[in-house]
Amino acid sequence: TLESYETKKDKRSLVDAKNYVAAFLEKYPLDFGLLFLGPCGVGKTHLAVALLKKLISERLERGLFYDFRDLLRAIQLSWNSVSQTTELQILGPVLEVDVLVLDDLGANKPTDWVRETMEHIINCRYNDRKLTIFTSNYLDAPARQGEETLTDRIGARLRSRLHEMCKVIEIRGDDFRREIRQVNYRF
């Protein structure tokens, strides 16, 4: 939930991200989506799912969450001749739902097929003016020399489309999962 998203007072970007999501909910509906960028474990998915849940429960929107890697796998599995599911059955809800969260954008190796699939989904939702919320571990500028950017992973054309579609919320901080796990391992 949005209420359970923990922010440390010294981590300004965490507080700002949570406040922005709360303001987004108050002003909804809006004509743009959100793109949460940041390293692993800072709460991008937590905020995206909290927003999705609120829009479903309080605004009665139809919503769907997909890890982008799982979505691509489901599409690929639908091509199997013994599959009971078609590509259209998978993509239909993704394209038609009111609010879609696509988690871990850019996590897959950027093959032509992956980019074409991303472009199809994102362009269809853009053209239909459907709210889409994205998360990605890849930033617009590399944190360290040699690191890939979101543009490297999804291509310049798609990154340009996301600039048009979404407000970017960059979250900086330590890996919350690592901190929690270390506390749990203590005797």
Tab-separated table of N, CA and C in Angstrom, residues 33-167:
chain	number	residue	atom	x	y	z
A	33	GLY	N	1.159	9.140	-17.769
A	33	GLY	CA	1.491	8.046	-16.870
A	33	GLY	C	2.735	8.379	-16.066
A	34	LEU	N	3.291	7.355	-15.434
A	34	LEU	CA	4.478	7.528	-14.609
A	34	LEU	C	5.545	6.533	-15.026
A	35	LEU	N	6.786	6.959	-14.912
A	35	LEU	CA	7.937	6.101	-15.167
A	35	LEU	C	8.854	6.209	-13.962
A	36	PHE	N	8.875	5.148	-13.147
A	36	PHE	CA	9.732	5.098	-11.967
A	36	PHE	C	11.083	4.527	-12.372
A	37	LEU	N	12.146	5.291	-12.148
A	37	LEU	CA	13.500	4.852	-12.459
A	37	LEU	C	14.319	4.809	-11.181
A	38	GLY	N	15.198	3.817	-11.080
A	38	GLY	CA	16.087	3.752	-9.929
A	38	GLY	C	16.687	2.378	-9.783
A	39	PRO	N	17.657	2.261	-8.895
A	39	PRO	CA	18.307	0.967	-8.690
A	39	PRO	C	17.367	-0.040	-8.028
A	40	CYS	N	17.824	-1.264	-7.948
A	40	CYS	CA	17.044	-2.341	-7.330
A	40	CYS	C	16.743	-2.015	-5.871
A	41	GLY	N	15.530	-2.366	-5.449
A	41	GLY	CA	15.195	-2.334	-4.038
A	41	GLY	C	14.838	-0.991	-3.439
A	42	VAL	N	14.586	0.032	-4.270
A	42	VAL	CA	14.237	1.346	-3.706
A	42	VAL	C	12.736	1.564	-3.596
A	43	GLY	N	11.934	0.624	-4.107
A	43	GLY	CA	10.487	0.722	-3.938
A	43	GLY	C	9.710	1.155	-5.160
A	44	LYS	N	10.311	1.054	-6.326
A	44	LYS	CA	9.607	1.444	-7.556
A	44	LYS	C	8.355	0.602	-7.759
A	45	THR	N	8.505	-0.708	-7.674
A	45	THR	CA	7.367	-1.607	-7.871
A	45	THR	C	6.340	-1.414	-6.765
A	46	HIS	N	6.796	-1.225	-5.548
A	46	HIS	CA	5.884	-1.000	-4.418
A	46	HIS	C	4.981	0.198	-4.707
A	47	LEU	N	5.573	1.311	-5.129
A	47	LEU	CA	4.772	2.509	-5.413
A	47	LEU	C	3.842	2.302	-6.601
A	48	ALA	N	4.333	1.640	-7.646
A	48	ALA	CA	3.502	1.406	-8.833
A	48	ALA	C	2.301	0.533	-8.490
A	49	VAL	N	2.522	-0.520	-7.717
A	49	VAL	CA	1.428	-1.422	-7.338
A	49	VAL	C	0.482	-0.733	-6.357
A	50	ALA	N	1.015	0.053	-5.442
A	50	ALA	CA	0.155	0.799	-4.510
A	50	ALA	C	-0.769	1.735	-5.279
A	51	LEU	N	-0.233	2.405	-6.273
A	51	LEU	CA	-1.045	3.295	-7.103
A	51	LEU	C	-2.099	2.504	-7.868
A	52	LEU	N	-1.702	1.394	-8.448
A	52	LEU	CA	-2.641	0.538	-9.182
A	52	LEU	C	-3.778	0.075	-8.273
A	53	LYS	N	-3.440	-0.402	-7.083
A	53	LYS	CA	-4.466	-0.880	-6.151
A	53	LYS	C	-5.446	0.229	-5.768
A	54	LYS	N	-4.919	1.426	-5.527
A	54	LYS	CA	-5.799	2.550	-5.176
A	54	LYS	C	-6.722	2.909	-6.336
A	55	LEU	N	-6.201	2.898	-7.555
A	55	LEU	CA	-7.034	3.237	-8.713
A	55	LEU	C	-8.118	2.185	-8.938
A	56	ILE	N	-7.809	0.936	-8.644
A	56	ILE	CA	-8.805	-0.131	-8.775
A	56	ILE	C	-9.855	-0.015	-7.670
A	57	SER	N	-9.404	0.141	-6.424
A	57	SER	CA	-10.350	0.116	-5.299
A	57	SER	C	-11.119	1.424	-5.127
A	58	GLU	N	-10.466	2.552	-5.353
A	58	GLU	CA	-11.126	3.830	-5.093
A	58	GLU	C	-11.729	4.478	-6.337
A	59	ARG	N	-11.156	4.213	-7.484
A	59	ARG	CA	-11.641	4.833	-8.723
A	59	ARG	C	-12.319	3.834	-9.647
A	60	LEU	N	-12.391	2.584	-9.199
A	60	LEU	CA	-13.065	1.504	-9.928
A	60	LEU	C	-12.526	1.320	-11.348
A	61	GLU	N	-11.238	1.543	-11.502
A	61	GLU	CA	-10.589	1.321	-12.793
A	61	GLU	C	-10.257	-0.161	-12.945
A	62	ARG	N	-10.232	-0.612	-14.181
A	62	ARG	CA	-9.762	-1.968	-14.462
A	62	ARG	C	-8.244	-1.899	-14.573
A	63	GLY	N	-7.543	-2.726	-13.803
A	63	GLY	CA	-6.087	-2.645	-13.777
A	63	GLY	C	-5.418	-3.989	-13.956
A	64	LEU	N	-4.160	-3.934	-14.379
A	64	LEU	CA	-3.382	-5.141	-14.636
A	64	LEU	C	-1.916	-4.852	-14.347
A	65	PHE	N	-1.247	-5.812	-13.726
A	65	PHE	CA	0.189	-5.737	-13.463
A	65	PHE	C	0.882	-6.833	-14.249
A	66	TYR	N	1.980	-6.501	-14.892
A	66	TYR	CA	2.806	-7.500	-15.565
A	66	TYR	C	4.270	-7.148	-15.367
A	67	ASP	N	5.061	-8.125	-14.937
A	67	ASP	CA	6.504	-8.016	-15.066
A	67	ASP	C	6.771	-8.162	-16.556
A	68	PHE	N	7.525	-7.240	-17.140
A	68	PHE	CA	7.678	-7.241	-18.588
A	68	PHE	C	8.286	-8.543	-19.094
A	69	ARG	N	9.201	-9.135	-18.333
A	69	ARG	CA	9.797	-10.419	-18.740
A	69	ARG	C	8.739	-11.511	-18.779
A	70	ASP	N	7.852	-11.535	-17.801
A	70	ASP	CA	6.787	-12.546	-17.773
A	70	ASP	C	5.811	-12.351	-18.924
A	71	LEU	N	5.522	-11.109	-19.260
A	71	LEU	CA	4.640	-10.834	-20.391
A	71	LEU	C	5.253	-11.358	-21.684
A	72	LEU	N	6.528	-11.095	-21.891
A	72	LEU	CA	7.192	-11.590	-23.101
A	72	LEU	C	7.198	-13.115	-23.144
A	73	ARG	N	7.450	-13.745	-21.992
A	73	ARG	CA	7.421	-15.219	-21.939
A	73	ARG	C	6.036	-15.757	-22.269
A	74	ALA	N	5.016	-15.136	-21.731
A	74	ALA	CA	3.644	-15.587	-22.000
A	74	ALA	C	3.325	-15.475	-23.486
A	75	ILE	N	3.755	-14.396	-24.114
A	75	ILE	CA	3.529	-14.243	-25.555
A	75	ILE	C	4.259	-15.341	-26.317
A	76	GLN	N	5.507	-15.580	-25.971
A	76	GLN	CA	6.284	-16.616	-26.657
A	76	GLN	C	5.669	-18.000	-26.461
A	77	LEU	N	5.207	-18.291	-25.260
A	77	LEU	CA	4.588	-19.597	-24.999
A	77	LEU	C	3.301	-19.779	-25.788
A	78	SER	N	2.626	-18.693	-26.097
A	78	SER	CA	1.378	-18.797	-26.860
A	78	SER	C	1.624	-19.282	-28.285
A	79	TRP	N	2.836	-19.185	-28.761
A	79	TRP	CA	3.156	-19.645	-30.113
A	79	TRP	C	3.292	-21.162	-30.189
A	80	ASN	N	3.422	-21.817	-29.038
A	80	ASN	CA	3.555	-23.272	-28.993
A	80	ASN	C	2.269	-23.901	-29.520
A	81	SER	N	2.416	-24.886	-30.378
A	81	SER	CA	1.243	-25.496	-31.018
A	81	SER	C	0.301	-26.168	-30.024
A	82	VAL	N	0.793	-26.567	-28.866
A	82	VAL	CA	-0.075	-27.208	-27.873
A	82	VAL	C	-0.656	-26.205	-26.870
A	83	SER	N	-0.294	-24.952	-27.013
A	83	SER	CA	-0.784	-23.926	-26.093
A	83	SER	C	-2.283	-23.723	-26.270
A	84	GLN	N	-2.967	-23.557	-25.160
A	84	GLN	CA	-4.401	-23.274	-25.173
A	84	GLN	C	-4.662	-21.768	-25.212
A	85	THR	N	-3.589	-20.978	-25.193
A	85	THR	CA	-3.696	-19.527	-25.156
A	85	THR	C	-3.116	-18.934	-26.433
A	86	THR	N	-3.787	-17.940	-26.963
A	86	THR	CA	-3.280	-17.264	-28.156
A	86	THR	C	-2.593	-15.961	-27.759
A	87	GLU	N	-1.793	-15.442	-28.651
A	87	GLU	CA	-1.130	-14.159	-28.411
A	87	GLU	C	-2.165	-13.061	-28.196
A	88	LEU	N	-3.241	-13.112	-28.936
A	88	LEU	CA	-4.306	-12.116	-28.796
A	88	LEU	C	-4.954	-12.180	-27.411
A	89	GLN	N	-5.114	-13.395	-26.864
A	89	GLN	CA	-5.695	-13.530	-25.527
A	89	GLN	C	-4.793	-12.908	-24.460
A	90	ILE	N	-3.501	-12.929	-24.702
A	90	ILE	CA	-2.567	-12.320	-23.754
A	90	ILE	C	-2.520	-10.813	-23.948
A	91	LEU	N	-2.383	-10.381	-25.194
A	91	LEU	CA	-2.232	-8.952	-25.469
A	91	LEU	C	-3.532	-8.167	-25.322
A	92	GLY	N	-4.670	-8.806	-25.542
A	92	GLY	CA	-5.953	-8.099	-25.449
A	92	GLY	C	-6.112	-7.327	-24.152
A	93	PRO	N	-6.036	-7.988	-23.000
A	93	PRO	CA	-6.179	-7.265	-21.735
A	93	PRO	C	-5.086	-6.216	-21.519
A	94	VAL	N	-3.870	-6.514	-21.953
A	94	VAL	CA	-2.756	-5.575	-21.797
A	94	VAL	C	-3.047	-4.275	-22.542
A	95	LEU	N	-3.632	-4.396	-23.716
A	95	LEU	CA	-3.913	-3.220	-24.536
A	95	LEU	C	-5.189	-2.503	-24.110
A	96	GLU	N	-6.143	-3.234	-23.538
A	96	GLU	CA	-7.466	-2.666	-23.279
A	96	GLU	C	-7.702	-2.185	-21.854
A	97	VAL	N	-6.972	-2.700	-20.876
A	97	VAL	CA	-7.213	-2.360	-19.480
A	97	VAL	C	-7.013	-0.854	-19.259
A	98	ASP	N	-7.755	-0.289	-18.297
A	98	ASP	CA	-7.671	1.151	-18.018
A	98	ASP	C	-6.287	1.565	-17.531
A	99	VAL	N	-5.734	0.775	-16.610
A	99	VAL	CA	-4.443	1.093	-15.993
A	99	VAL	C	-3.552	-0.141	-16.075
A	100	LEU	N	-2.377	0.031	-16.645
A	100	LEU	CA	-1.414	-1.062	-16.781
A	100	LEU	C	-0.118	-0.677	-16.088
A	101	VAL	N	0.393	-1.589	-15.257
A	101	VAL	CA	1.735	-1.437	-14.707
A	101	VAL	C	2.626	-2.434	-15.430
A	102	LEU	N	3.670	-1.926	-16.076
A	102	LEU	CA	4.693	-2.768	-16.699
A	102	LEU	C	5.963	-2.616	-15.873
A	103	ASP	N	6.304	-3.671	-15.165
A	103	ASP	CA	7.427	-3.668	-14.240
A	103	ASP	C	8.701	-4.125	-14.947
A	104	ASP	N	9.802	-3.525	-14.588
A	104	ASP	CA	11.133	-3.903	-15.088
A	104	ASP	C	11.295	-3.738	-16.591
A	105	LEU	N	10.860	-2.611	-17.096
A	105	LEU	CA	11.045	-2.298	-18.510
A	105	LEU	C	12.541	-2.246	-18.814
A	106	GLY	N	12.934	-2.909	-19.873
A	106	GLY	CA	14.335	-2.936	-20.268
A	106	GLY	C	15.124	-4.070	-19.660
A	107	ALA	N	14.480	-4.917	-18.854
A	107	ALA	CA	15.204	-6.011	-18.209
A	107	ALA	C	15.618	-7.092	-19.205
A	108	ASN	N	14.861	-7.230	-20.290
A	108	ASN	CA	15.192	-8.235	-21.297
A	108	ASN	C	16.273	-7.731	-22.236
A	109	LYS	N	17.021	-8.683	-22.766
A	109	LYS	CA	18.008	-8.345	-23.788
A	109	LYS	C	17.271	-7.652	-24.934
A	110	PRO	N	17.779	-6.513	-25.393
A	110	PRO	CA	17.041	-5.731	-26.394
A	110	PRO	C	17.157	-6.284	-27.822
A	111	THR	N	16.465	-7.377	-28.073
A	111	THR	CA	16.426	-7.931	-29.430
A	111	THR	C	15.406	-7.152	-30.256
A	112	ASP	N	15.436	-7.360	-31.565
A	112	ASP	CA	14.454	-6.696	-32.432
A	112	ASP	C	13.037	-7.066	-32.019
A	113	TRP	N	12.799	-8.353	-31.721
A	113	TRP	CA	11.455	-8.788	-31.342
A	113	TRP	C	11.005	-8.123	-30.038
A	114	VAL	N	11.892	-8.050	-29.062
A	114	VAL	CA	11.547	-7.415	-27.788
A	114	VAL	C	11.186	-5.951	-28.021
A	115	ARG	N	11.994	-5.247	-28.799
A	115	ARG	CA	11.709	-3.828	-29.069
A	115	ARG	C	10.408	-3.656	-29.846
A	116	GLU	N	10.175	-4.502	-30.834
A	116	GLU	CA	8.930	-4.414	-31.607
A	116	GLU	C	7.718	-4.668	-30.720
A	117	THR	N	7.828	-5.637	-29.824
A	117	THR	CA	6.726	-5.949	-28.910
A	117	THR	C	6.477	-4.781	-27.957
A	118	MET	N	7.553	-4.227	-27.405
A	118	MET	CA	7.408	-3.057	-26.527
A	118	MET	C	6.754	-1.902	-27.274
A	119	GLU	N	7.229	-1.635	-28.481
A	119	GLU	CA	6.676	-0.533	-29.273
A	119	GLU	C	5.196	-0.746	-29.559
A	120	HIS	N	4.819	-1.972	-29.891
A	120	HIS	CA	3.413	-2.255	-30.181
A	120	HIS	C	2.537	-1.966	-28.961
A	121	ILE	N	2.927	-2.499	-27.819
A	121	ILE	CA	2.140	-2.320	-26.594
A	121	ILE	C	2.072	-0.844	-26.213
A	122	ILE	N	3.210	-0.196	-26.168
A	122	ILE	CA	3.263	1.190	-25.708
A	122	ILE	C	2.564	2.123	-26.690
A	123	ASN	N	2.770	1.925	-27.977
A	123	ASN	CA	2.109	2.790	-28.962
A	123	ASN	C	0.597	2.599	-28.973
A	124	CYS	N	0.131	1.362	-28.833
A	124	CYS	CA	-1.321	1.132	-28.770
A	124	CYS	C	-1.925	1.832	-27.561
A	125	ARG	N	-1.291	1.699	-26.415
A	125	ARG	CA	-1.813	2.335	-25.204
A	125	ARG	C	-1.732	3.859	-25.318
A	126	TYR	N	-0.679	4.360	-25.921
A	126	TYR	CA	-0.542	5.798	-26.142
A	126	TYR	C	-1.667	6.307	-27.048
A	127	ASN	N	-1.872	5.639	-28.159
A	127	ASN	CA	-2.898	6.066	-29.118
A	127	ASN	C	-4.302	6.001	-28.525
A	128	ASP	N	-4.532	5.040	-27.630
A	128	ASP	CA	-5.838	4.892	-26.986
A	128	ASP	C	-5.947	5.708	-25.692
A	129	ARG	N	-4.883	6.452	-25.371
A	129	ARG	CA	-4.845	7.314	-24.186
A	129	ARG	C	-5.124	6.529	-22.899
A	130	LYS	N	-4.490	5.380	-22.783
A	130	LYS	CA	-4.626	4.526	-21.601
A	130	LYS	C	-3.472	4.807	-20.639
A	131	LEU	N	-3.775	4.867	-19.356
A	131	LEU	CA	-2.764	5.127	-18.339
A	131	LEU	C	-1.822	3.934	-18.225
A	132	THR	N	-0.533	4.225	-18.339
A	132	THR	CA	0.480	3.187	-18.199
A	132	THR	C	1.530	3.671	-17.214
A	133	ILE	N	1.890	2.785	-16.302
A	133	ILE	CA	2.890	3.063	-15.276
A	133	ILE	C	4.028	2.073	-15.499
A	134	PHE	N	5.238	2.588	-15.591
A	134	PHE	CA	6.408	1.751	-15.857
A	134	PHE	C	7.386	1.831	-14.694
A	135	THR	N	8.164	0.759	-14.522
A	135	THR	CA	9.325	0.809	-13.640
A	135	THR	C	10.517	0.300	-14.432
A	136	SER	N	11.696	0.792	-14.081
A	136	SER	CA	12.923	0.310	-14.716
A	136	SER	C	14.113	0.558	-13.803
A	137	ASN	N	15.051	-0.375	-13.832
A	137	ASN	CA	16.313	-0.209	-13.109
A	137	ASN	C	17.313	0.613	-13.904
A	138	TYR	N	16.990	0.902	-15.149
A	138	TYR	CA	17.904	1.649	-16.013
A	138	TYR	C	17.549	3.129	-15.977
A	139	LEU	N	18.559	3.960	-15.770
A	139	LEU	CA	18.364	5.398	-15.663
A	139	LEU	C	18.544	6.060	-17.024
A	140	ASP	N	18.218	7.342	-17.092
A	140	ASP	CA	18.439	8.093	-18.325
A	140	ASP	C	19.904	8.452	-18.509
A	141	ALA	N	20.617	8.608	-17.423
A	141	ALA	CA	22.063	8.847	-17.478
A	141	ALA	C	22.721	7.782	-16.605
A	142	PRO	N	23.802	7.183	-17.075
A	142	PRO	CA	24.420	6.110	-16.286
A	142	PRO	C	24.948	6.627	-14.948
A	143	ALA	N	24.715	5.851	-13.896
A	143	ALA	CA	25.220	6.215	-12.570
A	143	ALA	C	26.742	6.060	-12.529
A	144	ARG	N	27.248	5.062	-13.247
A	144	ARG	CA	28.685	4.820	-13.329
A	144	ARG	C	29.073	4.645	-14.788
A	145	GLN	N	30.300	4.953	-15.080
A	145	GLN	CA	30.784	4.811	-16.447
A	145	GLN	C	30.634	3.357	-16.898
A	146	GLY	N	30.134	3.186	-18.103
A	146	GLY	CA	29.981	1.850	-18.660
A	146	GLY	C	28.617	1.222	-18.428
A	147	GLU	N	27.801	1.800	-17.547
A	147	GLU	CA	26.461	1.255	-17.311
A	147	GLU	C	25.529	1.624	-18.456
A	148	GLU	N	24.622	0.711	-18.771
A	148	GLU	CA	23.641	0.973	-19.816
A	148	GLU	C	22.554	1.913	-19.296
A	149	THR	N	21.989	2.680	-20.209
A	149	THR	CA	20.876	3.571	-19.885
A	149	THR	C	19.578	2.927	-20.363
A	150	LEU	N	18.466	3.539	-20.000
A	150	LEU	CA	17.179	3.043	-20.475
A	150	LEU	C	17.114	3.127	-21.996
A	151	THR	N	17.660	4.183	-22.570
A	151	THR	CA	17.682	4.311	-24.033
A	151	THR	C	18.472	3.176	-24.670
A	152	ASP	N	19.583	2.780	-24.058
A	152	ASP	CA	20.359	1.645	-24.576
A	152	ASP	C	19.512	0.378	-24.609
A	153	ARG	N	18.664	0.215	-23.615
A	153	ARG	CA	17.885	-1.019	-23.479
A	153	ARG	C	16.625	-1.046	-24.336
A	154	ILE	N	15.978	0.101	-24.528
A	154	ILE	CA	14.698	0.086	-25.253
A	154	ILE	C	14.732	0.839	-26.574
A	155	GLY	N	15.805	1.563	-26.838
A	155	GLY	CA	15.925	2.299	-28.091
A	155	GLY	C	15.476	3.747	-27.951
A	156	ALA	N	16.053	4.597	-28.805
A	156	ALA	CA	15.793	6.040	-28.729
A	156	ALA	C	14.342	6.387	-29.052
A	157	ARG	N	13.759	5.715	-30.033
A	157	ARG	CA	12.385	6.046	-30.431
A	157	ARG	C	11.398	5.762	-29.298
A	158	LEU	N	11.530	4.592	-28.675
A	158	LEU	CA	10.623	4.237	-27.586
A	158	LEU	C	10.873	5.116	-26.359
A	159	ARG	N	12.137	5.443	-26.093
A	159	ARG	CA	12.418	6.320	-24.951
A	159	ARG	C	11.802	7.697	-25.185
A	160	SER	N	11.842	8.179	-26.417
A	160	SER	CA	11.217	9.455	-26.754
A	160	SER	C	9.711	9.400	-26.505
A	161	ARG	N	9.080	8.301	-26.877
A	161	ARG	CA	7.639	8.124	-26.648
A	161	ARG	C	7.342	8.171	-25.149
A	162	LEU	N	8.174	7.532	-24.344
A	162	LEU	CA	7.952	7.541	-22.896
A	162	LEU	C	8.118	8.940	-22.310
A	163	HIS	N	9.037	9.739	-22.872
A	163	HIS	CA	9.151	11.138	-22.425
A	163	HIS	C	7.827	11.858	-22.628
A	164	GLU	N	7.171	11.572	-23.734
A	164	GLU	CA	5.896	12.211	-24.045
A	164	GLU	C	4.762	11.677	-23.169
A	165	MET	N	4.800	10.395	-22.854
A	165	MET	CA	3.707	9.730	-22.140
A	165	MET	C	3.751	9.871	-20.629
A	166	CYS	N	4.947	10.026	-20.060
A	166	CYS	CA	5.107	9.815	-18.621
A	166	CYS	C	5.905	10.902	-17.922
A	167	LYS	N	5.533	11.123	-16.692
A	167	LYS	CA	6.338	11.899	-15.761
A	167	LYS	C	7.375	10.937	-15.196
